[in-house]
Short mmCIF file of C-alpha atoms and ligand atoms in Angstrom, two decimals:
data_model
loop_
_atom_site.label_atom_id
_atom_site.label_comp_id
_atom_site.label_asym_id
_atom_site.label_seq_id
_atom_site.Cartn_x
_atom_site.Cartn_y
_atom_site.Cartn_z
CA MET Q 1 1.34 -10.15 9.62
CA ASP Q 2 1.19 -13.85 9.85
CA GLY Q 3 -0.79 -14.81 13.04
CA LYS Q 4 -1.86 -11.23 13.88
CA ARG Q 5 -5.55 -10.53 14.84
CA VAL Q 6 -7.34 -7.54 13.39
CA LEU Q 7 -10.62 -6.26 14.62
CA LEU Q 8 -12.12 -4.53 11.60
CA ILE Q 9 -14.92 -2.09 12.32
CA VAL Q 10 -17.00 -1.33 9.32
CA SER Q 11 -18.95 1.85 9.71
CA GLY Q 12 -21.66 3.30 7.38
CA GLY Q 13 -20.03 4.72 4.21
CA ILE Q 14 -20.28 3.72 0.56
CA ALA Q 15 -16.54 2.63 0.77
CA ALA Q 16 -17.76 -0.30 2.80
CA TYR Q 17 -18.13 -2.15 -0.37
CA LYS Q 18 -14.30 -2.45 -0.41
CA CYS Q 19 -14.23 -4.27 2.91
CA PRO Q 20 -14.69 -7.84 1.71
CA ASP Q 21 -11.68 -7.31 -0.54
CA LEU Q 22 -9.69 -5.72 2.42
CA VAL Q 23 -10.60 -8.79 4.58
CA ARG Q 24 -9.31 -11.11 1.78
CA ARG Q 25 -6.10 -9.15 1.49
CA LEU Q 26 -5.46 -9.26 5.18
CA ARG Q 27 -6.12 -12.99 5.25
CA GLU Q 28 -3.82 -13.68 2.42
CA ARG Q 29 -1.10 -12.40 4.73
CA GLY Q 30 -2.11 -14.92 7.44
CA THR Q 31 -4.10 -12.40 9.49
CA LEU Q 32 -7.14 -13.49 11.52
CA VAL Q 33 -9.88 -10.88 10.89
CA ARG Q 34 -12.85 -10.40 13.01
CA CYS Q 35 -15.40 -7.98 11.65
CA LEU Q 36 -17.75 -5.66 13.68
CA LEU Q 37 -20.42 -4.14 11.51
CA THR Q 38 -22.22 -0.87 12.70
CA GLN Q 39 -25.83 -0.22 11.98
CA GLY Q 40 -24.74 2.11 9.19
CA GLY Q 41 -22.22 -0.31 7.78
CA ALA Q 42 -24.89 -2.93 7.48
CA GLU Q 43 -26.71 -0.68 4.95
CA PHE Q 44 -23.72 -0.98 2.56
CA VAL Q 45 -22.24 -4.43 3.02
CA THR Q 46 -23.91 -7.53 4.49
CA ALA Q 47 -22.80 -9.49 7.51
CA LEU Q 48 -23.01 -12.63 5.32
CA ALA Q 49 -20.36 -11.23 2.79
CA LEU Q 50 -17.92 -10.36 5.67
CA GLN Q 51 -18.52 -13.65 7.38
CA ALA Q 52 -17.87 -15.58 4.13
CA VAL Q 53 -14.57 -13.91 3.56
CA SER Q 54 -13.43 -13.69 7.09
CA GLU Q 55 -14.70 -17.22 8.10
CA GLU Q 56 -15.54 -15.76 11.45
CA LYS Q 57 -18.66 -14.58 13.10
CA VAL Q 58 -19.53 -10.96 12.43
CA TYR Q 59 -20.49 -8.85 15.57
CA GLN Q 60 -23.27 -6.17 15.29
CA ASN Q 61 -25.23 -5.57 18.36
CA LEU Q 62 -24.20 -4.29 21.80
CA PHE Q 63 -27.32 -5.55 23.33
CA SER Q 64 -27.48 -8.95 21.62
CA LEU Q 65 -27.40 -11.77 24.09
CA THR Q 66 -25.42 -13.96 21.72
CA ASP Q 67 -22.82 -11.38 20.67
CA GLU Q 68 -22.23 -10.38 24.26
CA ASN Q 69 -22.21 -13.87 25.51
CA GLU Q 70 -19.91 -15.27 22.83
CA MET Q 71 -17.55 -12.41 22.62
CA GLY Q 72 -18.33 -9.24 24.75
CA HIS Q 73 -17.16 -5.74 23.66
CA ILE Q 74 -14.19 -5.93 25.96
CA ARG Q 75 -13.05 -9.33 24.65
CA LEU Q 76 -13.44 -8.22 21.09
CA SER Q 77 -10.73 -5.69 21.70
CA ARG Q 78 -8.53 -7.77 24.11
CA GLU Q 79 -8.40 -10.62 21.60
CA SER Q 80 -7.05 -8.45 18.91
CA ASP Q 81 -3.73 -7.03 18.14
CA LEU Q 82 -5.08 -3.99 16.44
CA ILE Q 83 -8.36 -2.21 15.73
CA LEU Q 84 -8.85 -0.99 12.18
CA ILE Q 85 -11.93 1.25 11.41
CA ALA Q 86 -12.58 1.17 7.68
CA PRO Q 87 -14.32 2.97 6.43
CA ALA Q 88 -14.38 5.57 9.22
CA THR Q 89 -17.18 8.01 8.76
CA ALA Q 90 -17.27 11.59 9.94
CA ASN Q 91 -19.80 10.36 12.57
CA ILE Q 92 -17.67 7.54 14.03
CA ILE Q 93 -14.67 9.78 14.12
CA ALA Q 94 -16.63 12.54 15.93
CA LYS Q 95 -17.87 9.85 18.45
CA MET Q 96 -14.35 8.54 18.99
CA ALA Q 97 -12.90 11.98 19.52
CA HIS Q 98 -15.65 12.79 22.20
CA GLY Q 99 -15.57 9.30 23.83
CA GLN Q 100 -19.06 8.27 23.08
CA ALA Q 101 -20.00 4.65 23.46
CA ASP Q 102 -23.47 4.12 22.28
CA ASP Q 103 -23.09 1.06 20.15
CA LEU Q 104 -20.98 -2.08 19.96
CA ALA Q 105 -18.29 -0.35 17.74
CA THR Q 106 -17.78 2.77 19.93
CA THR Q 107 -17.90 0.74 23.14
CA ALA Q 108 -15.31 -1.71 21.83
CA ILE Q 109 -13.07 1.20 20.73
CA LEU Q 110 -13.46 3.07 24.02
CA ALA Q 111 -12.75 -0.11 26.03
CA SER Q 112 -9.66 -0.86 23.92
CA ASP Q 113 -6.02 -0.99 24.98
CA LYS Q 114 -4.86 -1.68 21.38
CA PRO Q 115 -3.39 0.44 18.61
CA VAL Q 116 -6.16 2.11 16.62
CA PHE Q 117 -6.01 2.79 12.89
CA ILE Q 118 -8.64 4.68 10.94
CA ALA Q 119 -9.28 4.86 7.17
CA PRO Q 120 -11.58 7.99 6.82
CA ALA Q 121 -14.14 7.94 3.96
CA MET Q 122 -16.56 10.69 3.38
CA ASN Q 123 -17.63 13.58 1.08
CA HIS Q 124 -14.86 16.26 0.66
CA TYR Q 125 -16.86 18.98 2.38
CA MET Q 126 -17.40 16.73 5.37
CA TYR Q 127 -13.68 15.81 5.51
CA ASN Q 128 -12.59 19.49 5.13
CA HIS Q 129 -15.05 20.76 7.68
CA PRO Q 130 -13.31 22.31 10.59
CA ALA Q 131 -15.19 19.99 13.10
CA THR Q 132 -13.85 16.81 11.32
CA GLN Q 133 -10.37 18.20 11.03
CA ALA Q 134 -10.36 19.05 14.74
CA ASN Q 135 -11.72 15.64 15.64
CA LEU Q 136 -8.98 13.96 13.47
CA ALA Q 137 -6.32 16.22 15.08
CA LEU Q 138 -7.55 15.17 18.51
CA LEU Q 139 -7.33 11.41 17.61
CA ILE Q 140 -3.93 11.87 16.11
CA ALA Q 141 -2.69 13.55 19.29
CA ARG Q 142 -4.01 10.49 21.23
CA GLY Q 143 -2.02 8.24 19.09
CA VAL Q 144 -4.55 7.02 16.50
CA THR Q 145 -3.02 6.35 13.10
CA VAL Q 146 -4.82 7.92 10.15
CA ILE Q 147 -4.52 6.10 6.75
CA GLY Q 148 -5.58 8.33 3.91
CA PRO Q 149 -8.04 9.51 2.64
CA GLU Q 150 -7.19 10.00 -1.02
CA GLU Q 151 -8.30 12.67 -3.48
CA GLY Q 152 -10.52 11.55 -6.30
CA ASN Q 153 -14.03 11.07 -7.81
CA MET Q 154 -16.56 10.28 -5.08
CA ALA Q 155 -19.71 8.24 -5.10
CA CYS Q 156 -21.70 11.59 -4.83
CA ARG Q 157 -20.18 12.61 -8.27
CA GLU Q 158 -18.07 15.29 -6.65
CA PHE Q 159 -14.25 15.47 -6.73
CA GLY Q 160 -12.06 15.91 -3.83
CA MET Q 161 -10.34 14.63 -0.76
CA GLY Q 162 -12.25 11.83 1.11
CA ARG Q 163 -12.05 8.68 -0.82
CA MET Q 164 -11.09 5.75 1.41
CA SER Q 165 -7.54 4.43 0.72
CA GLU Q 166 -7.46 1.27 -1.46
CA PRO Q 167 -7.33 -2.01 0.46
CA LEU Q 168 -3.81 -2.70 -0.64
CA GLU Q 169 -2.71 0.65 0.70
CA ILE Q 170 -4.24 -0.02 4.06
CA VAL Q 171 -2.71 -3.52 4.25
CA ALA Q 172 0.77 -2.04 3.50
CA LYS Q 173 0.33 0.39 6.33
CA LEU Q 174 -0.49 -2.50 8.73
CA ASP Q 175 2.26 -4.59 7.35
CA SER Q 176 4.82 -1.98 8.15
CA PHE Q 177 3.30 -1.47 11.63
CA PHE Q 178 3.52 -5.08 12.42
CA ALA Q 179 7.10 -5.55 10.96
CA THR Q 180 9.23 -4.93 14.02
CA ASN Q 181 12.67 -5.65 12.43
CA LEU Q 182 12.54 -3.06 9.63
CA PRO Q 183 15.75 -0.92 9.95
CA LEU Q 184 14.14 2.50 9.26
CA LYS Q 185 11.07 1.97 11.45
CA GLY Q 186 10.50 4.99 13.52
CA LYS Q 187 12.22 7.25 11.09
CA ARG Q 188 10.29 9.92 8.93
CA ALA Q 189 11.45 10.87 5.47
CA LEU Q 190 10.26 13.49 2.82
CA VAL Q 191 11.26 12.88 -0.73
CA THR Q 192 10.72 15.23 -3.77
CA SER Q 193 10.16 13.93 -7.19
CA GLY Q 194 9.36 14.85 -10.74
CA PRO Q 195 9.37 18.30 -12.39
CA THR Q 196 7.68 21.42 -11.39
CA PHE Q 197 5.36 23.36 -13.79
CA GLU Q 198 5.51 27.10 -13.44
CA ALA Q 199 2.58 28.65 -15.07
CA ILE Q 200 3.01 31.48 -17.68
CA ASP Q 201 -0.70 31.68 -18.44
CA PRO Q 202 -3.54 29.24 -17.92
CA VAL Q 203 -2.29 27.04 -20.78
CA ARG Q 204 1.47 27.46 -20.87
CA PHE Q 205 4.03 26.56 -18.34
CA ILE Q 206 7.81 26.31 -17.86
CA GLY Q 207 8.57 22.58 -17.14
CA ASN Q 208 11.37 19.90 -17.76
CA ARG Q 209 11.80 16.37 -18.75
CA SER Q 210 11.86 14.74 -15.29
CA SER Q 211 9.57 11.62 -15.14
CA GLY Q 212 9.68 11.09 -11.43
CA LYS Q 213 11.06 7.54 -11.71
CA GLN Q 214 14.01 8.15 -9.60
CA GLY Q 215 12.32 10.12 -6.92
CA HIS Q 216 9.49 7.66 -6.65
CA ALA Q 217 11.82 4.67 -6.59
CA ILE Q 218 13.60 6.32 -3.54
CA ALA Q 219 10.38 6.88 -1.71
CA ARG Q 220 9.26 3.35 -2.41
CA ALA Q 221 12.64 1.89 -1.07
CA LEU Q 222 12.60 3.96 2.11
CA ALA Q 223 9.08 2.89 2.89
CA ALA Q 224 9.90 -0.80 2.31
CA LEU Q 225 12.48 -0.44 5.03
CA GLY Q 226 9.92 0.81 7.40
CA CYS Q 227 10.46 4.60 7.08
CA GLN Q 228 7.33 6.68 7.30
CA THR Q 229 7.66 8.41 3.93
CA THR Q 230 5.95 11.50 2.46
CA LEU Q 231 6.62 11.82 -1.32
CA ILE Q 232 6.04 15.28 -2.63
CA SER Q 233 5.63 14.91 -6.37
CA GLY Q 234 5.44 17.30 -9.33
CA PRO Q 235 3.22 16.34 -12.26
CA THR Q 236 4.19 12.90 -13.39
CA GLN Q 237 2.79 9.81 -14.93
CA GLN Q 238 4.05 7.61 -12.11
CA THR Q 239 1.60 5.70 -9.92
CA ASP Q 240 1.63 6.60 -6.20
CA PRO Q 241 3.79 4.06 -4.35
CA ILE Q 242 1.87 1.91 -1.94
CA GLY Q 243 2.52 2.53 1.71
CA VAL Q 244 3.71 6.12 1.08
CA CYS Q 245 1.85 9.35 1.77
CA VAL Q 246 1.90 11.14 -1.50
CA VAL Q 247 1.30 14.96 -1.93
CA HIS Q 248 0.77 16.17 -5.50
CA VAL Q 249 1.97 19.66 -6.28
CA GLU Q 250 2.62 21.61 -9.44
CA SER Q 251 4.93 24.51 -8.69
CA ALA Q 252 8.21 24.96 -6.79
CA ARG Q 253 6.40 27.21 -4.31
CA GLU Q 254 3.75 24.53 -3.74
CA MET Q 255 6.61 22.00 -3.34
CA LEU Q 256 8.37 23.98 -0.72
CA SER Q 257 5.22 24.49 1.19
CA ALA Q 258 4.36 20.82 0.99
CA CYS Q 259 7.95 19.90 2.22
CA GLU Q 260 7.51 22.29 5.18
CA THR Q 261 4.21 20.72 6.14
CA ALA Q 262 5.88 17.30 6.00
CA LEU Q 263 8.41 18.34 8.82
CA PRO Q 264 9.66 17.25 11.18
CA ALA Q 265 11.41 14.53 9.31
CA ASP Q 266 14.75 12.68 9.99
CA ILE Q 267 15.58 12.45 6.27
CA ALA Q 268 14.95 14.73 3.26
CA VAL Q 269 15.87 13.55 -0.27
CA CYS Q 270 15.48 16.22 -2.92
CA ALA Q 271 15.36 14.26 -6.31
CA ALA Q 272 12.87 16.74 -8.01
CA ALA Q 273 13.98 18.69 -10.90
CA VAL Q 274 12.71 21.97 -9.58
CA SER Q 275 12.46 24.83 -12.03
CA ASP Q 276 15.00 27.50 -10.92
CA TRP Q 277 12.78 30.30 -12.44
CA ARG Q 278 9.16 31.08 -12.75
CA ALA Q 279 7.36 33.89 -14.87
CA LYS Q 280 7.58 37.13 -12.88
CA SER Q 281 3.83 37.62 -13.29
CA GLU Q 282 1.39 34.89 -14.19
CA VAL Q 283 -1.18 36.05 -16.61
CA GLY Q 284 -4.70 35.17 -15.73
CA SER Q 285 -5.94 34.70 -19.23
CA LYS Q 286 -4.33 33.16 -22.29
CA ILE Q 287 -1.74 35.31 -23.98
CA LYS Q 288 -3.03 36.10 -27.43
CA LYS Q 289 -0.73 35.89 -30.48
CA ALA Q 290 -1.78 38.97 -32.45
CA ALA Q 291 -0.98 38.96 -36.18
CA GLY Q 292 2.47 40.57 -36.91
CA ALA Q 293 3.11 41.35 -33.25
CA ALA Q 294 6.49 40.58 -31.70
CA PRO Q 295 6.64 37.57 -29.23
CA PRO Q 296 5.93 38.40 -25.65
CA ASN Q 297 8.92 39.33 -23.58
CA LEU Q 298 8.84 36.85 -20.76
CA LYS Q 299 10.26 38.23 -17.51
CA LEU Q 300 11.49 35.55 -15.02
CA THR Q 301 12.14 35.66 -11.27
CA ASP Q 302 13.93 33.15 -8.97
CA ASN Q 303 12.03 30.28 -7.37
CA PRO Q 304 12.85 29.38 -3.87
CA ASP Q 305 15.62 26.78 -3.47
CA ILE Q 306 13.94 23.94 -1.58
CA LEU Q 307 17.09 21.89 -1.01
CA ALA Q 308 18.93 24.93 0.28
CA THR Q 309 15.97 25.93 2.44
CA LEU Q 310 15.64 22.59 4.17
CA SER Q 311 19.50 22.24 4.58
CA GLN Q 312 19.69 25.74 6.10
CA LEU Q 313 16.77 25.21 8.55
CA VAL Q 314 17.69 26.19 12.14
CA ILE Q 315 14.75 24.63 13.73
CA LYS Q 316 13.38 21.19 12.34
CA ARG Q 317 16.36 20.61 10.09
CA PRO Q 318 16.22 16.96 9.00
CA GLU Q 319 19.26 15.11 10.35
CA LEU Q 320 20.21 13.88 6.88
CA VAL Q 321 19.54 16.12 3.81
CA VAL Q 322 20.33 14.55 0.57
CA GLY Q 323 20.28 16.51 -2.72
CA PHE Q 324 20.77 15.54 -6.31
CA ALA Q 325 22.88 17.41 -8.90
CA ALA Q 326 21.80 17.22 -12.50
CA GLU Q 327 25.00 18.08 -14.51
CA THR Q 328 26.08 17.96 -18.12
CA ASP Q 329 29.73 19.12 -17.62
CA ASP Q 330 32.33 18.52 -14.88
CA VAL Q 331 29.81 16.40 -13.06
CA ILE Q 332 31.65 15.71 -9.90
CA SER Q 333 33.30 19.07 -9.30
CA ASN Q 334 30.08 20.90 -10.03
CA ALA Q 335 28.16 18.70 -7.80
CA THR Q 336 30.84 19.06 -5.05
CA SER Q 337 30.44 22.80 -5.11
CA LYS Q 338 26.62 22.45 -5.23
CA ARG Q 339 26.75 20.39 -2.04
CA LYS Q 340 28.71 23.07 -0.20
CA ARG Q 341 26.75 25.96 -1.54
CA LYS Q 342 23.36 24.47 -0.69
CA GLU Q 343 24.73 23.05 2.62
CA CYS Q 344 23.24 19.61 2.25
CA ASP Q 345 24.95 16.46 3.76
CA TRP Q 346 25.18 14.36 0.75
CA ILE Q 347 24.62 15.07 -2.96
CA ILE Q 348 24.07 12.45 -5.69
CA ALA Q 349 25.54 13.68 -8.92
CA ASN Q 350 24.12 12.33 -12.21
CA ASP Q 351 25.00 13.21 -15.84
CA VAL Q 352 21.97 14.44 -17.57
CA SER Q 353 23.50 14.92 -20.96
CA PRO Q 354 21.07 13.73 -23.68
CA HIS Q 355 23.15 10.70 -24.64
CA THR Q 356 22.95 9.31 -21.12
CA GLY Q 357 19.19 8.91 -21.16
CA THR Q 358 19.04 9.88 -17.53
CA PHE Q 359 15.91 11.90 -17.78
CA ASN Q 360 12.84 9.70 -18.20
CA GLY Q 361 15.18 6.56 -18.63
CA ASP Q 362 15.06 3.47 -16.36
CA ALA Q 363 18.65 3.39 -15.48
CA ASN Q 364 21.04 5.84 -13.76
CA LYS Q 365 24.77 6.16 -13.03
CA VAL Q 366 25.33 8.23 -9.99
CA HIS Q 367 28.15 9.44 -7.75
CA LEU Q 368 27.41 9.81 -4.03
CA ILE Q 369 29.23 12.80 -2.68
CA THR Q 370 29.66 13.20 1.06
CA SER Q 371 31.97 15.20 3.34
CA GLY Q 372 34.12 12.10 3.33
CA GLY Q 373 34.66 11.86 -0.52
CA VAL Q 374 33.11 10.38 -3.70
CA GLU Q 375 31.55 6.94 -4.21
CA ASN Q 376 31.10 5.95 -7.83
CA TRP Q 377 28.18 3.69 -8.22
CA PRO Q 378 27.94 1.48 -11.27
CA LYS Q 379 25.07 2.03 -13.76
CA MET Q 380 22.03 0.33 -12.53
CA SER Q 381 18.15 0.66 -12.62
CA LYS Q 382 16.64 3.68 -10.82
CA ILE Q 383 14.84 1.14 -8.67
CA LYS Q 384 18.35 -0.20 -7.58
CA VAL Q 385 19.62 3.21 -7.08
CA GLY Q 386 16.74 3.94 -4.78
CA GLU Q 387 17.39 0.65 -2.83
CA LYS Q 388 21.14 1.33 -2.55
CA LEU Q 389 20.49 4.86 -1.28
CA ALA Q 390 17.99 3.56 1.22
CA GLU Q 391 20.61 1.05 2.47
CA ARG Q 392 23.20 3.71 2.77
CA ILE Q 393 20.78 5.89 4.70
CA THR Q 394 20.14 2.94 7.01
CA ALA Q 395 23.90 2.48 7.49
CA HIS Q 396 24.14 6.24 8.28
CA PHE Q 397 21.62 5.98 11.05
CA GLY Q 398 23.01 2.69 12.21
CA ASP Q 399 26.49 4.40 12.50
CA ALA Q 400 24.94 7.55 14.07
CA SER Q 401 23.07 5.68 16.87
O1 PMT F 501 12.71 12.13 -12.76
P1 PMT F 501 13.62 11.20 -13.64
O2 PMT F 501 13.32 11.18 -15.09
O3 PMT F 501 13.76 9.84 -13.10
O4 PMT F 501 15.07 11.87 -13.62
C1 PMT F 501 15.87 11.84 -12.43
C2 PMT F 501 16.60 13.25 -12.36
C3 PMT F 501 17.59 13.41 -13.33
C4 PMT F 501 15.54 14.38 -12.30
C5 PMT F 501 17.22 13.14 -10.86
O5 PMT F 501 18.17 12.04 -10.74
C6 PMT F 501 17.95 14.50 -10.55
O6 PMT F 501 19.10 14.74 -10.90
N1 PMT F 501 17.22 15.37 -9.83
C7 PMT F 501 17.67 16.65 -9.58
C8 PMT F 501 17.43 17.56 -10.71
C9 PMT F 501 17.88 19.03 -10.42
O7 PMT F 501 17.02 19.94 -10.49
O8 PMT F 501 19.12 19.14 -10.25
P2 PMT F 501 19.86 20.65 -10.06
O9 PMT F 501 21.24 20.36 -10.05
O10 PMT F 501 19.31 21.74 -10.81
O11 PMT F 501 19.35 20.92 -8.51
C10 PMT F 501 20.26 20.56 -7.38
C11 PMT F 501 19.40 20.23 -6.26
O12 PMT F 501 18.72 21.33 -5.81
C12 PMT F 501 18.32 19.09 -6.51
O13 PMT F 501 18.35 18.34 -5.34
C13 PMT F 501 17.00 19.85 -6.69
O14 PMT F 501 15.92 19.08 -6.30
C14 PMT F 501 17.29 21.10 -5.81
N2 PMT F 501 16.61 22.36 -6.20
C15 PMT F 501 16.89 23.03 -7.35
C16 PMT F 501 16.18 24.13 -7.66
C17 PMT F 501 15.27 24.70 -6.68
N3 PMT F 501 14.68 25.75 -7.01
N4 PMT F 501 15.02 23.97 -5.61
C18 PMT F 501 15.62 22.79 -5.37
O15 PMT F 501 15.38 22.27 -4.24
#
């Protein structure tokens, strides 16, 4: 981002307190940041703070003789490579969607010919309101890129979707936008990771030992090569990779539905350890252990097979579908049959026998099985497996184009 110029529009939300840090992070990467503070924004962060960290004048007023004289609303946009609105309140999003221009910020946006990024931040009811969702859909359809928001505790002491993405997350998104020579730029990937938990009753579930280390490493490696990556993660202790859109799910059915929402994608990598079965009927209250009574007879039913579903799609099938095979015996031959049965393009076989430490360990020894044969990769860290797989995927698309 060295030498790039960002016009940062700060609108009136509590998340504006993160903006001096955001400016600092952008400047660390050699970016020139010019700030435009709305009237609402100025209630949460001072022009002086933004001016101090940006070392640039802060613009505030459409009808200010000096602001318009020194840098009119047209030049503010022309002399930037990108406009970032962070935080973007429900109000400024609505104004943008409807083409209003009643202050310096909205006038500069409307007069802009530059890429526009927004980082929404608001109460979760405001975010989920059909009006806000329709406005966001309109902006996305017009080419605006939306960063976040995230789920979490809010300043209003409620919990939900609407927290502004962290400054480093925003910077990572701009970084990959400006990086022109990344080999997977323009490609979209979905990656599944971690276990699934299948509820038996409100306190018990069927799960497994997957930590999510392998799947998360793959998502991180794909994003680092410029791929727009959605990570669909079961319950894990892993931190969300920066620059990746993360969807948290619990059950196999939720994971499948999140995968379908993430389509279209060019690449799907199914590294999650999805439970093959779930309880036939989930009990709404805790199953009681009565004295002397026999243990409950748990009836199971099949879960959907996410890898097979994605591989067998007729419309929207990702061009490259990669599965994993967790085996304890006859690793290569079982994985080879699994690739054919599920109809994925590649399958990565790994031995998950207890002595290997594959589940939850930091290293993995895998075999990449394609229609062309088997590649035996040496034992390496799961991070390296992710990077090597991302390189193989890059080569695949290089060869295919
Ligand atoms: O998470 P870690 O601790 O880092 O461990 C990594 C790992 C061992 C979990 C990973 O490397 C791995 O092997 N993932 C696949 C685990 C698995 O469920 O394997 P499987 O052989 O049972 O399934 C084959 C493929 O079908 C997998 O791609 C799986 O995601 C997919 N599947 C399975 C069942 C199902 N209902 N839906 C699926 O999509």
